[in-house]
Coordinates of C-alpha atoms and ligand atoms in Angstrom, one line a residue:
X503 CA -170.9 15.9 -97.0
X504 CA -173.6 18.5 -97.3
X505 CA -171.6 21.2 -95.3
X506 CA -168.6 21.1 -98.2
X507 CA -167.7 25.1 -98.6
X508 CA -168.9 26.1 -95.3
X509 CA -167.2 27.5 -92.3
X510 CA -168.7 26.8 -88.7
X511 CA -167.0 29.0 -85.4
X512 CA -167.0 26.8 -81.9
X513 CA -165.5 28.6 -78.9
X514 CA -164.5 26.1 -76.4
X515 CA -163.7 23.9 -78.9
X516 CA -160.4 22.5 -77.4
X517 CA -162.0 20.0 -75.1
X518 CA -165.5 18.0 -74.0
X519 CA -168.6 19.0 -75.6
X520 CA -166.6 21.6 -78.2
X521 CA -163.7 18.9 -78.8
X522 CA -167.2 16.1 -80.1
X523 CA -168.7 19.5 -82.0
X524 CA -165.5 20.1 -83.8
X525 CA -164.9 16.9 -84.9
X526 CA -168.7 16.2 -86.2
X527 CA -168.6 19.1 -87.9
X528 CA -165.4 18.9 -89.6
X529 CA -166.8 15.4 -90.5
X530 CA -170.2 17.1 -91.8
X531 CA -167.6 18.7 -94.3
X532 CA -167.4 22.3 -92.8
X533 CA -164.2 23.9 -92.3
X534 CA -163.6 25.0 -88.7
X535 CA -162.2 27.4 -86.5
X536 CA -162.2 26.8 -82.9
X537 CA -161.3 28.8 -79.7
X538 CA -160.0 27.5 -76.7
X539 CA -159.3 29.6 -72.8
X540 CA -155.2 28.4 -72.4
X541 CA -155.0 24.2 -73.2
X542 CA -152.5 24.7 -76.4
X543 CA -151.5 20.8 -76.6
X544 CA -155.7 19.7 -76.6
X545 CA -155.9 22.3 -79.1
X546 CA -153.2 21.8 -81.4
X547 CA -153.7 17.5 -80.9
X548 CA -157.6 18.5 -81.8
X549 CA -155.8 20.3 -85.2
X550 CA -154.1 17.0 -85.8
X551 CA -157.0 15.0 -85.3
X552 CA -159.5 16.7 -87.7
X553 CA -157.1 16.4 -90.5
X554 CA -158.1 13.3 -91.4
X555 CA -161.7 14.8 -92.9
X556 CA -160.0 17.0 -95.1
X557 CA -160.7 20.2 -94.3
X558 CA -159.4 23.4 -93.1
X559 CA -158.9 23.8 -89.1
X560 CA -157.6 26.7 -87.4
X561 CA -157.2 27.2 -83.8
X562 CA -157.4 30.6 -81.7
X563 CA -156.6 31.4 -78.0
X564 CA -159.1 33.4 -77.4
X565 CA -160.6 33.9 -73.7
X566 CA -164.6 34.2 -74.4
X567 CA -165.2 36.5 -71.4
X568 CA -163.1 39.4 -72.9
X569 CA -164.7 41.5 -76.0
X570 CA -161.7 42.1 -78.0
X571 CA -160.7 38.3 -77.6
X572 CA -164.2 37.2 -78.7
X573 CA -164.0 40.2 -81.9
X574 CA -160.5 39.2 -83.2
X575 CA -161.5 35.1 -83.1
X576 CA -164.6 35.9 -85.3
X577 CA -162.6 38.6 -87.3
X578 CA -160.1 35.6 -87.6
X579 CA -162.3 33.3 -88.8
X580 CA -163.7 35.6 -92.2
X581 CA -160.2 37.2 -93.3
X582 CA -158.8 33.3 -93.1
X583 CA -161.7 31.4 -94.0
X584 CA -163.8 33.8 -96.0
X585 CA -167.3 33.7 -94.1
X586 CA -168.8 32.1 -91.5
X587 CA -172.1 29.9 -91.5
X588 CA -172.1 28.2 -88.3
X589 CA -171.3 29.5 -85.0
X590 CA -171.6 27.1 -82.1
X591 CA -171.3 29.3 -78.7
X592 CA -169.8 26.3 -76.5
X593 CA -167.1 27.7 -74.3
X594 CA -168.6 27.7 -70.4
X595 CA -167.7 27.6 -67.2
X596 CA -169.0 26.1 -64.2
X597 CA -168.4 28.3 -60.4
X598 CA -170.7 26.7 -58.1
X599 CA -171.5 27.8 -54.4
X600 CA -174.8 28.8 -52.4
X601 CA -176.6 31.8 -53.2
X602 CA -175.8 33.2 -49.6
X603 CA -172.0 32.3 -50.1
X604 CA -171.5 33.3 -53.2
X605 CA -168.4 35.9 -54.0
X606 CA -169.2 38.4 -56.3
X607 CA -166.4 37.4 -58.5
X608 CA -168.1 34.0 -59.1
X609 CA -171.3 35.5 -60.6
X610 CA -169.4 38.0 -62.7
X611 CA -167.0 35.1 -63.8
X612 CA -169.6 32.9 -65.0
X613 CA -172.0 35.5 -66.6
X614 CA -169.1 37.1 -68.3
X615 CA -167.5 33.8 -70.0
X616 CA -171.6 31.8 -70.5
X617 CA -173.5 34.5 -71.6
X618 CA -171.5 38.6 -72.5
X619 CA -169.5 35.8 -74.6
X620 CA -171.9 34.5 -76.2
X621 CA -173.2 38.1 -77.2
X622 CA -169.9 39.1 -78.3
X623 CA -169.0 36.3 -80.7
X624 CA -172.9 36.6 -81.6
X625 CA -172.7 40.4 -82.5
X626 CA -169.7 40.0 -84.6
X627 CA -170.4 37.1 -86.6
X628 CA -174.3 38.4 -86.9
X629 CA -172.9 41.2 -88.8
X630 CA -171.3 38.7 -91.5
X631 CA -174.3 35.9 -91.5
X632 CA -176.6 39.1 -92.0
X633 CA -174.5 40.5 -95.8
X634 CA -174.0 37.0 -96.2
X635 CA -177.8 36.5 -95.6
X636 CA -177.3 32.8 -94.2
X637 CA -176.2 31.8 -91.1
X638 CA -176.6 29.2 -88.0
X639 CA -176.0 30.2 -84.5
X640 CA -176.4 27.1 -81.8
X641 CA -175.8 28.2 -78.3
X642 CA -175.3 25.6 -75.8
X643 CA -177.1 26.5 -72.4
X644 CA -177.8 23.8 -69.8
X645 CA -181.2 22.1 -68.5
X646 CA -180.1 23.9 -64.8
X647 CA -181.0 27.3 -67.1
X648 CA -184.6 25.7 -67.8
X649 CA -185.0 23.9 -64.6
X650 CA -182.8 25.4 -62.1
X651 CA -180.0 24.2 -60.0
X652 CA -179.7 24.4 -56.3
X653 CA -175.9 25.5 -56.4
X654 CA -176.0 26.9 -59.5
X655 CA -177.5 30.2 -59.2
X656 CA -175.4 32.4 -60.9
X657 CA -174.4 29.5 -63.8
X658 CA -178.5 28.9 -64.2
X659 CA -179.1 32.1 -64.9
X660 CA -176.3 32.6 -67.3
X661 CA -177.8 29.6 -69.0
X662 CA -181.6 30.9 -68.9
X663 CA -180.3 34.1 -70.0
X664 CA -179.0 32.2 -73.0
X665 CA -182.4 31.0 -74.0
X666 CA -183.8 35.1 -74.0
X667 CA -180.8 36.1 -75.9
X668 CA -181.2 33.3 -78.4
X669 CA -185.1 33.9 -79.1
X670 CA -184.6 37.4 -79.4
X671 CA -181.8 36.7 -81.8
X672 CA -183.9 34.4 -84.2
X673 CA -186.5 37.0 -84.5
X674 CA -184.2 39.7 -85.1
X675 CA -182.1 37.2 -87.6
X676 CA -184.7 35.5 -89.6
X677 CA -185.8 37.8 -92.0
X678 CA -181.9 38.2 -93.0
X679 CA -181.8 34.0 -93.7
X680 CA -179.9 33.3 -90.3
X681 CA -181.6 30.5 -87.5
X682 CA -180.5 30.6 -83.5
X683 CA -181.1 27.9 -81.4
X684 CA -180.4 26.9 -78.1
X685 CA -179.3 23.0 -77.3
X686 CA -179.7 22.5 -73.4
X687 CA -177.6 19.5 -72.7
X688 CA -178.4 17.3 -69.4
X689 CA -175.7 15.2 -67.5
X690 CA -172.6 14.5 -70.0
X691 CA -169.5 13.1 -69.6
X692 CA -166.7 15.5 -69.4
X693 CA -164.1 17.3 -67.7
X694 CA -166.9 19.3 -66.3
X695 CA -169.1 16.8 -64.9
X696 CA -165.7 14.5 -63.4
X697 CA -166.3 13.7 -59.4
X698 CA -170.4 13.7 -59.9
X699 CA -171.9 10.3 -59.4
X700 CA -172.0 9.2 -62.5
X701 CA -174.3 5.4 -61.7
X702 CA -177.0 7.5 -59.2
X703 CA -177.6 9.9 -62.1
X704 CA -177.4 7.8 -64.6
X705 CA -180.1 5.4 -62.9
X706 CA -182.2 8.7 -62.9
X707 CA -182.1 9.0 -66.7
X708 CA -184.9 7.0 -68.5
X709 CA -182.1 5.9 -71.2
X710 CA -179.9 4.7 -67.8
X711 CA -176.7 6.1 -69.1
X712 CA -175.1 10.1 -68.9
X713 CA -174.3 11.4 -72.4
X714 CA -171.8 11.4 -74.2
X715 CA -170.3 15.0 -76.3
X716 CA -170.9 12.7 -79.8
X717 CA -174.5 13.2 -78.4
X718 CA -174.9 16.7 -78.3
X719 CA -172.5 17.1 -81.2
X720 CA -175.2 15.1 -83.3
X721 CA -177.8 17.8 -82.4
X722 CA -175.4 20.2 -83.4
X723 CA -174.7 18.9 -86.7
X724 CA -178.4 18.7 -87.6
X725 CA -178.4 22.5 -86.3
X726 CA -176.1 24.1 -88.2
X727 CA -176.3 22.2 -91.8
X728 CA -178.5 23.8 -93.8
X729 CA -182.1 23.0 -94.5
X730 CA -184.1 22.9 -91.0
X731 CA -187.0 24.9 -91.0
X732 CA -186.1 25.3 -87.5
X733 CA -185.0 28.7 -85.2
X734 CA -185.2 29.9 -81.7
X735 CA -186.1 27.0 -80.1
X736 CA -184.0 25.0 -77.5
X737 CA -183.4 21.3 -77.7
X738 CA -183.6 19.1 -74.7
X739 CA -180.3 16.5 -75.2
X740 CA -180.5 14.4 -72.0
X741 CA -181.5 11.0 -72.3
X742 CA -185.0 12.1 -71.0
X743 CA -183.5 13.3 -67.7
X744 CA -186.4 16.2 -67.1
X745 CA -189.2 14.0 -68.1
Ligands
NAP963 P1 -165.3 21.3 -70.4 O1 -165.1 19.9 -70.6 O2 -164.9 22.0 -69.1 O3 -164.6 22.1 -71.6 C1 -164.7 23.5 -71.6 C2 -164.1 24.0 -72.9 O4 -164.4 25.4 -72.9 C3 -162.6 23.9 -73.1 O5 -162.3 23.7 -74.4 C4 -162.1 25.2 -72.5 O6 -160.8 25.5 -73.0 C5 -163.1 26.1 -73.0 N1 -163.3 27.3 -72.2 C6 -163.5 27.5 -70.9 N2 -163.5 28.8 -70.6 C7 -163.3 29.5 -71.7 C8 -163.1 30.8 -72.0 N3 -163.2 31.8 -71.0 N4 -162.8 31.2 -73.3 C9 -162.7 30.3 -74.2 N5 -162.8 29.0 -74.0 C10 -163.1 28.6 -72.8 O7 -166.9 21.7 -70.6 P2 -168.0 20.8 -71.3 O8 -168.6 19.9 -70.3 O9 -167.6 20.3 -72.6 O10 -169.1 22.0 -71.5 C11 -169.2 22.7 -72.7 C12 -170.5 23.5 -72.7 O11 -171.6 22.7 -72.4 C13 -170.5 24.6 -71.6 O12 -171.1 25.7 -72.0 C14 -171.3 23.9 -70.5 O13 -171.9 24.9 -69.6 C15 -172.3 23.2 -71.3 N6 -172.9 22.1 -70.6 C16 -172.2 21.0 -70.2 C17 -172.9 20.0 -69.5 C18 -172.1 18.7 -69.0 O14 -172.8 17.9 -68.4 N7 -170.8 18.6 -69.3 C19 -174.2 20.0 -69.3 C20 -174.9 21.1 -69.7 C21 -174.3 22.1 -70.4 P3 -159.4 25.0 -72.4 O15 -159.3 23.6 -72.8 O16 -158.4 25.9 -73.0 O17 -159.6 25.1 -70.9

């Protein structure tokens, strides 16, 4: 239980992906606080669940998309918790269409909630990491933000805008003791990825099978607990799908 004492933020936390991140790092020892867009019973059952590591869990409605949400769930997190070590920016949203068909209100959506989020939660809890002069920020982007995605226009470049904002942030950060990395997940089994084919793509990947949120939660773990001599790089977790 190397993370005993220490706080870690996850937006999205409520289901998927967040839901896996929650739980490891709640089992890692770190007390969490977690956001989620309007699913109150996943949250409050997710409460429940990571009791049984100990810790403290709080949960926050808190829409990622909107600055004032984003502020008060960081601001949340050090007046109840008393710092903050780890933030994991999770919470995304997917709004896919061709380029040519695309609304204007899909691209706004999805740049708003995958990337001004992440800047918002990252500006506010930078300010505490940098006093506190430690810190972890993990950003989850996509491999459609390193490889493109026909489809996915404006979610790709939310997600390759992630990877700019993330490099810039571990050389501003470093100096102060705080690390950013990306993790760029590939095909994963969630609510997100429900009515894809799951047996085509998973014949694609070299490790024949889509992953699982335990698998990116792993990477998160290793992220956030303290020690790597790792920031501002992005970490492929998808079976070897890009290979
Ligand atoms: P998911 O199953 O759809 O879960 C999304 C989570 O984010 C939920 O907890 C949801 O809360 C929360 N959320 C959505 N919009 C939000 C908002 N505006 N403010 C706060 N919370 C919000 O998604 P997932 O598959 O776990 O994906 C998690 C992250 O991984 C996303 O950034 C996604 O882009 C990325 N990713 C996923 C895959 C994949 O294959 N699944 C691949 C690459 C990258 P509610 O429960 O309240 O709705």
């Amino acid at each position: 239980m190397s993370n005993q004492g220490k706080v870690a933020v996850v937006t999205g936390g409520s289901r998927g992906i967040g839901r896996a991140c929650v739980m490891a790092l709640a089992e890692s020892g770190f007390d969490v606080v977690f956001s989620y867009a309007s699913n109150k019973a996943a949250a409050s059952q997710l409460e429940n669940d990571v009791k049984v590591f100990g810790g403290k869990v709080m949960s926050v409605q808190a829409n990622a998309a909107n600055q004032l949400e984003a502020q008060m769930l960081i601001d949340k997190a050090q007046t109840e918790f008393g710092r903050i070590d780890a933030l994991v920016n999770n919470a995304g949203i997917t709004k896919d269409g061709l380029l040519i068909r695309m609304s204007d209100e899909d691209w706004d959506d999805v740049i708003a909630t995958n990337l001004s989020g992440v800047f918002y939660t990252t500006r506010a809890a930078g300010k505490y990491m940098m006093k506190q002069r430690s810190g972890t920020i993990v950003n989850i982007s996509s491999i459609s933000g390193i490889y493109g995605n026909a489809g996915q226009s404006n979610y790709a470049a939310s997600k390759a805008g992630l990877i700019g904002f993330t490099k810039s942030v571990a050389k501003e950060l470093g100096s102060r003791g705080v690390t950013a990395n990306v993790i760029a997940p590939g095909f994963i089994s969630t609510d997100m990825t429900e009515g894809l084919p799951s047996d085509e793509i998973a014949s694609h990947v070299p490790l024949k099978r889509l992953g699982q949120p335990e698998d990116i939660a792993k990477a998160v773990v290793f992220l956030t607990s303290s020690g790597p001599y790792v920031t501002g790089q992005v970490l492929q977790v998808d079976g070897g799908l890009t290979l």
